[in-house]
Every structure is written in C-alpha cells, then in structure tokens.
C-alpha cells in the first residue's frame, strides 16, 4: 500500500498544472538543443587525427629494427557529422604501405607525406579533405637478420631507506637480442633501461620497465623485469691472518700479532657467510728491505664484493725475519 501511495504522489506531482507547464518548457528546451546540435554538425570543421600506418609485405629474410606500426597526424577538413563519425565510429582508418615500394636497399626506407596523404584520402569520404600530414615523411629501418646478444643494466635513481642498501640486482632476462645494422651492432655493448625513479623503499623492489634504444635499433624483448634486493647495513669486524708478499725463497716473515682485525660495513645476510680467507692483509718484504724499521706496514689488499668502508684496526705491527733451516 505504501508503494502505491508513493507512486500516486509522484503521479499527481508530475500531472499538476504547474509541473505540466515546466515539463512542456523542458521539452521545448531539449528540442531546441537537438536542432542546434544538428545545425552545428552541418558546418565544416578541421580536426587533427592520428592515423596508424602499417608496413606490410615485409620479406621473410628482413627484420624491421624500427616499429612496424607508426602514426601520422592528419588534419581533416569536413562536415561535423563526418568528423564525428570518423572519431567515434567503428571505421578502421589505418593505412597499409608496401615495404617493397619504399625500400631504398640500404637498410632504410622512407615514405613521403604526399604518398601518405593520398593513402589517407582513400579512407575518407570525397566530401572530406586532408589539409596536412605530419611528419613530412616516415622512415623505417631494417636488417637481414643480423643480431647480437647483450647484457642489460639499469639507469636512474633507485635509493632505499636509510640503513638499507641494494645488495643485489637481478635481471629477468639478463640479456636481450639486438637487431641493427652491422655498424650499430659493433658499437653496442649494453642496453640500458629507461631512467628509473624509486626512493625510500626497504623491501625487495620489482620493476617492469622499458629498455631505451635508438629508433633504428630493435630490442627483443622490449620490456624486462628488474629486481632490487635490499639488505640492512651493519658494522662488523673479522680477524684476518697477515701474509707476506715478495718474500724470497729461504726466508720467513713473522708478525706480532699474526692476525689483524678488519672493520667494515656490510649487509646482515652477507656477514653471516663471510670467511677470513675472503680478505687479504699483507706486509711487503721489499718495502721492509728498502725502509728498515722496528715495525712493518700492513695493507688491506682485497675484500669481498659488497664490503664497504673496510679499514684495518692497526696499520703497523712488529715483525721478525727468519732464515729457514736456522
């Protein structure tokens, strides 16, 4: 009953004299708007449209190193109805150009704007006119299948939170196939990502990114996944045996103490697996001979990858040179 009463109230409201006048007024407003819209669309306008261009009939032994689909911007002059139909209708206004007609035989092809304009006009009604086409020509590049496998490297700004650092970067895949002219292939040693910008993260960061390359170079695949693994920085130290370099046969160098502590900063996960054998602390016999002293200098010769700010706790120690067999 309540539903029927509500319907009746609405019906009475709409059919009241005042509202009948309002609905009549609204009807004529809408009718005027429709007539104005029709008259407006009968006028002529110019509209810039993006027209896809497909390169077709590519020989089997040819690999396009530029995109097989490009886009031109065509300015079309015509009735509003026609332009509206082009913009929002289901018509396919892309054009096809035959590779063989524009191949210059040197790894490059060029399609002039006049040919593009002629092909676009065939897609539009006779009442429409193409007033301009940009760019003035389309170029495509190709080779005969020459390729090269090269590694990937990221570029940009990737900075984790304070006290964190990037412990490892993984690429999936770690290399890509590059197609280009023989001269270009000889000069390409690595393909870089488009500039990345990620700041203030602490967990592992995965990025799907495009690869940057010149227009006449084709890269397969064009997107790769880059994974930035993070770790927490911490200070640590480890005792490392002292070795002697440039020591002649028959002699032994003994240092006191025989080990020295190396202080460094590294990730927690790396510290757990570190061994003293991965570090190298040396004393140089030739230096001792050239500059005799009560103490010999120590040098941190090498540290494992990923170790930062490595320093020796002491830089000089007592020593003794012995003759073997004595």
GROMACS .gro file of C-alpha atoms in nm:
model
  326
    1UNK     CA    1   0.000   0.000   0.000
    2UNK     CA    2   0.280   0.241   0.088
    3UNK     CA    3   0.440   0.176  -0.256
    4UNK     CA    4   0.115   0.253  -0.437
    5UNK     CA    5   0.068   0.571  -0.234
    6UNK     CA    6   0.421   0.688  -0.326
    7UNK     CA    7   0.357   0.623  -0.696
    8UNK     CA    8   0.029   0.814  -0.675
    9UNK     CA    9   0.200   1.110  -0.505
   10UNK     CA   10   0.464   1.125  -0.779
   11UNK     CA   11   0.198   1.094  -1.050
   12UNK     CA   12  -0.009   1.374  -0.901
   13UNK     CA   13   0.303   1.593  -0.870
   14UNK     CA   14   0.401   1.545  -1.233
   15UNK     CA   15   0.047   1.598  -1.364
   16UNK     CA   16  -0.022   1.911  -1.163
   17UNK     CA   17  -0.078   2.227  -1.373
   18UNK     CA   18   0.246   2.389  -1.260
   19UNK     CA   19   0.455   2.085  -1.341
   20UNK     CA   20   0.280   2.031  -1.676
   21UNK     CA   21   0.398   2.378  -1.776
   22UNK     CA   22   0.751   2.303  -1.653
   23UNK     CA   23   0.767   1.973  -1.845
   24UNK     CA   24   0.640   2.144  -2.161
   25UNK     CA   25   0.905   2.415  -2.121
   26UNK     CA   26   1.174   2.150  -2.066
   27UNK     CA   27   1.062   1.958  -2.376
   28UNK     CA   28   1.098   2.264  -2.599
   29UNK     CA   29   1.440   2.341  -2.447
   30UNK     CA   30   1.558   1.989  -2.531
   31UNK     CA   31   1.408   2.011  -2.880
   32UNK     CA   32   1.590   2.341  -2.939
   33UNK     CA   33   1.915   2.186  -2.821
   34UNK     CA   34   1.870   1.897  -3.066
   35UNK     CA   35   1.805   2.135  -3.359
   36UNK     CA   36   2.107   2.349  -3.258
   37UNK     CA   37   2.325   2.036  -3.240
   38UNK     CA   38   2.210   1.923  -3.588
   39UNK     CA   39   2.271   2.265  -3.739
   40UNK     CA   40   2.613   2.285  -3.573
   41UNK     CA   41   2.721   1.947  -3.710
   42UNK     CA   42   2.624   2.057  -4.062
   43UNK     CA   43   2.902   2.316  -4.051
   44UNK     CA   44   3.257   2.239  -4.168
   45UNK     CA   45   3.541   2.191  -3.920
   46UNK     CA   46   3.906   2.091  -3.912
   47UNK     CA   47   4.026   1.819  -3.680
   48UNK     CA   48   4.369   1.662  -3.636
   49UNK     CA   49   4.350   1.282  -3.622
   50UNK     CA   50   4.605   1.013  -3.551
   51UNK     CA   51   4.625   0.759  -3.834
   52UNK     CA   52   4.811   0.429  -3.775
   53UNK     CA   53   5.045   0.328  -4.058
   54UNK     CA   54   5.124  -0.043  -4.105
   55UNK     CA   55   5.423  -0.164  -4.307
   56UNK     CA   56   5.318  -0.478  -4.495
   57UNK     CA   57   5.467  -0.734  -4.737
   58UNK     CA   58   5.795  -0.750  -4.545
   59UNK     CA   59   6.024  -1.019  -4.695
   60UNK     CA   60   6.096  -1.322  -4.477
   61UNK     CA   61   6.469  -1.252  -4.460
   62UNK     CA   62   6.409  -0.894  -4.340
   63UNK     CA   63   6.383  -0.789  -3.974
   64UNK     CA   64   6.242  -0.442  -3.909
   65UNK     CA   65   6.458  -0.271  -3.647
   66UNK     CA   66   6.206   0.012  -3.614
   67UNK     CA   67   5.837  -0.027  -3.525
   68UNK     CA   68   5.620  -0.199  -3.787
   69UNK     CA   69   5.333   0.032  -3.689
   70UNK     CA   70   5.384   0.408  -3.680
   71UNK     CA   71   5.144   0.701  -3.655
   72UNK     CA   72   5.092   1.016  -3.860
   73UNK     CA   73   4.883   1.318  -3.767
   74UNK     CA   74   4.643   1.418  -4.043
   75UNK     CA   75   4.436   1.739  -4.039
   76UNK     CA   76   4.093   1.660  -4.189
   77UNK     CA   77   3.851   1.928  -4.315
   78UNK     CA   78   3.488   1.819  -4.337
   79UNK     CA   79   3.135   1.831  -4.201
   80UNK     CA   80   3.086   1.789  -3.828
   81UNK     CA   81   2.875   1.476  -3.885
   82UNK     CA   82   3.151   1.317  -4.090
   83UNK     CA   83   3.427   1.404  -3.844
   84UNK     CA   84   3.219   1.280  -3.552
   85UNK     CA   85   3.166   0.951  -3.732
   86UNK     CA   86   3.539   0.919  -3.802
   87UNK     CA   87   3.631   0.989  -3.441
   88UNK     CA   88   3.379   0.769  -3.265
   89UNK     CA   89   3.254   0.530  -3.531
   90UNK     CA   90   3.377   0.177  -3.590
   91UNK     CA   91   3.562   0.260  -3.910
   92UNK     CA   92   3.921   0.145  -3.944
   93UNK     CA   93   4.119   0.441  -4.081
   94UNK     CA   94   4.464   0.282  -4.057
   95UNK     CA   95   4.660   0.261  -4.380
   96UNK     CA   96   4.897  -0.003  -4.517
   97UNK     CA   97   5.219   0.077  -4.705
   98UNK     CA   98   5.408  -0.181  -4.907
   99UNK     CA   99   5.763  -0.236  -4.785
  100UNK     CA  100   5.885  -0.308  -5.140
  101UNK     CA  101   5.765   0.027  -5.274
  102UNK     CA  102   5.969   0.232  -5.028
  103UNK     CA  103   6.277   0.020  -4.960
  104UNK     CA  104   6.591   0.210  -5.058
  105UNK     CA  105   6.808  -0.102  -5.035
  106UNK     CA  106   7.047   0.026  -4.767
  107UNK     CA  107   6.871  -0.085  -4.450
  108UNK     CA  108   6.636   0.211  -4.464
  109UNK     CA  109   6.303   0.308  -4.619
  110UNK     CA  110   6.122   0.640  -4.648
  111UNK     CA  111   5.754   0.716  -4.713
  112UNK     CA  112   5.690   1.077  -4.828
  113UNK     CA  113   5.398   1.276  -4.689
  114UNK     CA  114   5.240   1.305  -5.036
  115UNK     CA  115   5.202   0.926  -5.055
  116UNK     CA  116   5.070   0.913  -4.700
  117UNK     CA  117   4.819   1.186  -4.781
  118UNK     CA  118   4.699   1.001  -5.091
  119UNK     CA  119   4.654   0.678  -4.894
  120UNK     CA  120   4.466   0.857  -4.613
  121UNK     CA  121   4.230   1.032  -4.857
  122UNK     CA  122   4.120   0.693  -4.986
  123UNK     CA  123   3.997   0.610  -4.636
  124UNK     CA  124   3.777   0.919  -4.607
  125UNK     CA  125   3.468   1.037  -4.793
  126UNK     CA  126   3.507   1.258  -5.102
  127UNK     CA  127   3.346   1.549  -4.916
  128UNK     CA  128   3.636   1.548  -4.667
  129UNK     CA  129   3.975   1.699  -4.746
  130UNK     CA  130   4.315   1.622  -4.597
  131UNK     CA  131   4.482   1.962  -4.550
  132UNK     CA  132   4.811   1.848  -4.393
  133UNK     CA  133   5.002   1.540  -4.285
  134UNK     CA  134   5.276   1.536  -4.019
  135UNK     CA  135   5.556   1.440  -4.012
  136UNK     CA  136   5.673   1.520  -4.364
  137UNK     CA  137   5.791   1.161  -4.409
  138UNK     CA  138   5.801   0.833  -4.223
  139UNK     CA  139   6.123   0.636  -4.206
  140UNK     CA  140   6.171   0.269  -4.125
  141UNK     CA  141   6.489   0.070  -4.067
  142UNK     CA  142   6.570  -0.296  -4.116
  143UNK     CA  143   6.846  -0.553  -4.149
  144UNK     CA  144   6.871  -0.904  -4.285
  145UNK     CA  145   6.857  -1.081  -3.951
  146UNK     CA  146   7.189  -0.969  -3.802
  147UNK     CA  147   7.163  -0.968  -3.425
  148UNK     CA  148   7.369  -0.959  -3.109
  149UNK     CA  149   7.304  -1.074  -2.752
  150UNK     CA  150   7.397  -0.806  -2.498
  151UNK     CA  151   7.350  -0.764  -2.121
  152UNK     CA  152   7.113  -0.518  -1.951
  153UNK     CA  153   7.190  -0.251  -1.693
  154UNK     CA  154   6.954  -0.019  -1.507
  155UNK     CA  155   6.983   0.360  -1.501
  156UNK     CA  156   6.819   0.626  -1.290
  157UNK     CA  157   6.769   0.694  -0.920
  158UNK     CA  158   6.699   0.390  -0.701
  159UNK     CA  159   6.770   0.465  -0.334
  160UNK     CA  160   6.638   0.254  -0.043
  161UNK     CA  161   6.566   0.387   0.306
  162UNK     CA  162   6.846   0.495   0.536
  163UNK     CA  163   7.039   0.199   0.684
  164UNK     CA  164   6.937  -0.012   0.384
  165UNK     CA  165   7.134  -0.072   0.066
  166UNK     CA  166   7.092  -0.259  -0.263
  167UNK     CA  167   7.270  -0.589  -0.208
  168UNK     CA  168   7.196  -0.745  -0.546
  169UNK     CA  169   7.024  -0.658  -0.875
  170UNK     CA  170   6.867  -0.936  -1.083
  171UNK     CA  171   6.752  -0.901  -1.444
  172UNK     CA  172   6.484  -1.123  -1.595
  173UNK     CA  173   6.603  -1.190  -1.862
  174UNK     CA  174   6.962  -1.083  -1.801
  175UNK     CA  175   7.030  -1.013  -2.169
  176UNK     CA  176   6.838  -0.924  -2.486
  177UNK     CA  177   6.869  -0.970  -2.862
  178UNK     CA  178   6.958  -0.654  -3.050
  179UNK     CA  179   6.883  -0.615  -3.423
  180UNK     CA  180   7.051  -0.331  -3.609
  181UNK     CA  181   7.291  -0.251  -3.889
  182UNK     CA  182   7.630  -0.421  -3.869
  183UNK     CA  183   7.797  -0.091  -3.777
  184UNK     CA  184   7.549  -0.029  -3.495
  185UNK     CA  185   7.582  -0.385  -3.364
  186UNK     CA  186   7.960  -0.346  -3.340
  187UNK     CA  187   7.920  -0.037  -3.121
  188UNK     CA  188   7.653  -0.171  -2.883
  189UNK     CA  189   7.796  -0.331  -2.570
  190UNK     CA  190   7.499  -0.298  -2.336
  191UNK     CA  191   7.132  -0.198  -2.337
  192UNK     CA  192   7.010   0.032  -2.059
  193UNK     CA  193   6.670   0.068  -1.902
  194UNK     CA  194   6.470   0.385  -1.926
  195UNK     CA  195   6.556   0.607  -1.625
  196UNK     CA  196   6.401   0.466  -1.304
  197UNK     CA  197   6.299   0.674  -1.003
  198UNK     CA  198   6.229   0.486  -0.679
  199UNK     CA  199   6.323   0.628  -0.340
  200UNK     CA  200   6.257   0.528   0.022
  201UNK     CA  201   6.183   0.153  -0.007
  202UNK     CA  202   6.312  -0.123   0.221
  203UNK     CA  203   6.170  -0.449   0.086
  204UNK     CA  204   6.268  -0.616  -0.241
  205UNK     CA  205   6.162  -0.392  -0.531
  206UNK     CA  206   6.041  -0.542  -0.861
  207UNK     CA  207   6.013  -0.313  -1.163
  208UNK     CA  208   5.881  -0.394  -1.511
  209UNK     CA  209   6.042  -0.136  -1.734
  210UNK     CA  210   6.105  -0.049  -2.097
  211UNK     CA  211   6.451  -0.053  -2.250
  212UNK     CA  212   6.597   0.260  -2.406
  213UNK     CA  213   6.737   0.233  -2.756
  214UNK     CA  214   6.765   0.439  -3.079
  215UNK     CA  215   6.479   0.436  -3.331
  216UNK     CA  216   6.678   0.227  -3.579
  217UNK     CA  217   6.756  -0.045  -3.325
  218UNK     CA  218   6.516  -0.327  -3.235
  219UNK     CA  219   6.541  -0.495  -2.894
  220UNK     CA  220   6.373  -0.827  -2.810
  221UNK     CA  221   6.213  -0.828  -2.558
  222UNK     CA  222   6.144  -0.455  -2.519
  223UNK     CA  223   6.047  -0.488  -2.152
  224UNK     CA  224   6.234  -0.665  -1.872
  225UNK     CA  225   6.183  -0.720  -1.502
  226UNK     CA  226   6.449  -0.574  -1.273
  227UNK     CA  227   6.459  -0.693  -0.912
  228UNK     CA  228   6.642  -0.486  -0.650
  229UNK     CA  229   6.725  -0.693  -0.341
  230UNK     CA  230   6.787  -0.496  -0.022
  231UNK     CA  231   6.971  -0.568   0.300
  232UNK     CA  232   7.032  -0.388   0.631
  233UNK     CA  233   7.371  -0.220   0.673
  234UNK     CA  234   7.561  -0.301   0.993
  235UNK     CA  235   7.914  -0.255   1.126
  236UNK     CA  236   8.121  -0.567   1.185
  237UNK     CA  237   8.484  -0.682   1.215
  238UNK     CA  238   8.677  -1.001   1.144
  239UNK     CA  239   9.028  -1.126   1.226
  240UNK     CA  240   9.239  -1.190   0.916
  241UNK     CA  241   9.584  -1.361   0.900
  242UNK     CA  242   9.874  -1.142   0.784
  243UNK     CA  243  10.057  -1.266   0.475
  244UNK     CA  244  10.391  -1.157   0.330
  245UNK     CA  245  10.438  -1.074  -0.039
  246UNK     CA  246  10.761  -1.057  -0.240
  247UNK     CA  247  10.929  -1.287   0.011
  248UNK     CA  248  11.240  -1.459  -0.136
  249UNK     CA  249  11.295  -1.833  -0.101
  250UNK     CA  250  11.460  -1.939   0.223
  251UNK     CA  251  11.314  -1.658   0.432
  252UNK     CA  252  11.014  -1.636   0.666
  253UNK     CA  253  10.841  -1.322   0.792
  254UNK     CA  254  10.668  -1.347   1.128
  255UNK     CA  255  10.446  -1.067   1.251
  256UNK     CA  256  10.335  -0.994   1.607
  257UNK     CA  257  10.044  -1.036   1.622
  258UNK     CA  258   9.993  -1.282   1.335
  259UNK     CA  259   9.638  -1.160   1.272
  260UNK     CA  260   9.477  -0.818   1.245
  261UNK     CA  261   9.117  -0.709   1.279
  262UNK     CA  262   8.941  -0.563   0.972
  263UNK     CA  263   8.648  -0.330   1.041
  264UNK     CA  264   8.382  -0.289   0.772
  265UNK     CA  265   8.017  -0.223   0.689
  266UNK     CA  266   7.807  -0.483   0.508
  267UNK     CA  267   7.462  -0.639   0.488
  268UNK     CA  268   7.350  -0.874   0.764
  269UNK     CA  269   7.289  -1.163   0.525
  270UNK     CA  270   7.642  -1.133   0.380
  271UNK     CA  271   7.810  -1.111   0.722
  272UNK     CA  272   7.669  -1.448   0.824
  273UNK     CA  273   7.858  -1.623   0.542
  274UNK     CA  274   8.188  -1.430   0.549
  275UNK     CA  275   8.520  -1.610   0.595
  276UNK     CA  276   8.862  -1.457   0.687
  277UNK     CA  277   9.006  -1.623   0.374
  278UNK     CA  278   8.799  -1.383   0.160
  279UNK     CA  279   9.008  -1.089   0.289
  280UNK     CA  280   9.374  -1.028   0.215
  281UNK     CA  281   9.605  -0.834   0.453
  282UNK     CA  282   9.972  -0.822   0.351
  283UNK     CA  283  10.314  -0.694   0.451
  284UNK     CA  284  10.565  -0.624   0.170
  285UNK     CA  285  10.916  -0.773   0.218
  286UNK     CA  286  11.065  -0.541  -0.047
  287UNK     CA  287  10.937  -0.235   0.138
  288UNK     CA  288  11.086  -0.367   0.463
  289UNK     CA  289  11.423  -0.412   0.294
  290UNK     CA  290  11.416  -0.066   0.137
  291UNK     CA  291  11.298   0.113   0.453
  292UNK     CA  292  11.412  -0.090   0.756
  293UNK     CA  293  11.219  -0.011   1.074
  294UNK     CA  294  11.107  -0.169   1.400
  295UNK     CA  295  10.757  -0.212   1.256
  296UNK     CA  296  10.628  -0.307   0.912
  297UNK     CA  297  10.332  -0.152   0.732
  298UNK     CA  298  10.015  -0.352   0.670
  299UNK     CA  299   9.797  -0.317   0.361
  300UNK     CA  300   9.440  -0.429   0.303
  301UNK     CA  301   9.490  -0.580  -0.041
  302UNK     CA  302   9.142  -0.713  -0.119
  303UNK     CA  303   8.796  -0.753   0.033
  304UNK     CA  304   8.487  -0.950  -0.083
  305UNK     CA  305   8.235  -0.785  -0.315
  306UNK     CA  306   7.970  -0.594  -0.119
  307UNK     CA  307   8.201  -0.491   0.167
  308UNK     CA  308   8.208  -0.115   0.232
  309UNK     CA  309   8.436   0.118   0.430
  310UNK     CA  310   8.683  -0.157   0.516
  311UNK     CA  311   8.974  -0.042   0.738
  312UNK     CA  312   9.250  -0.207   0.942
  313UNK     CA  313   9.238  -0.177   1.321
  314UNK     CA  314   9.619  -0.127   1.317
  315UNK     CA  315   9.841  -0.030   1.024
  316UNK     CA  316  10.180  -0.136   1.165
  317UNK     CA  317  10.298  -0.441   1.362
  318UNK     CA  318  10.625  -0.580   1.499
  319UNK     CA  319  10.799  -0.835   1.281
  320UNK     CA  320  11.085  -1.078   1.261
  321UNK     CA  321  11.262  -1.216   0.951
  322UNK     CA  322  11.400  -1.567   0.987
  323UNK     CA  323  11.620  -1.779   0.767
  324UNK     CA  324  11.468  -2.122   0.700
  325UNK     CA  325  11.667  -2.406   0.849
  326UNK     CA  326  11.806  -2.194   1.136
   0.00000   0.00000   0.00000
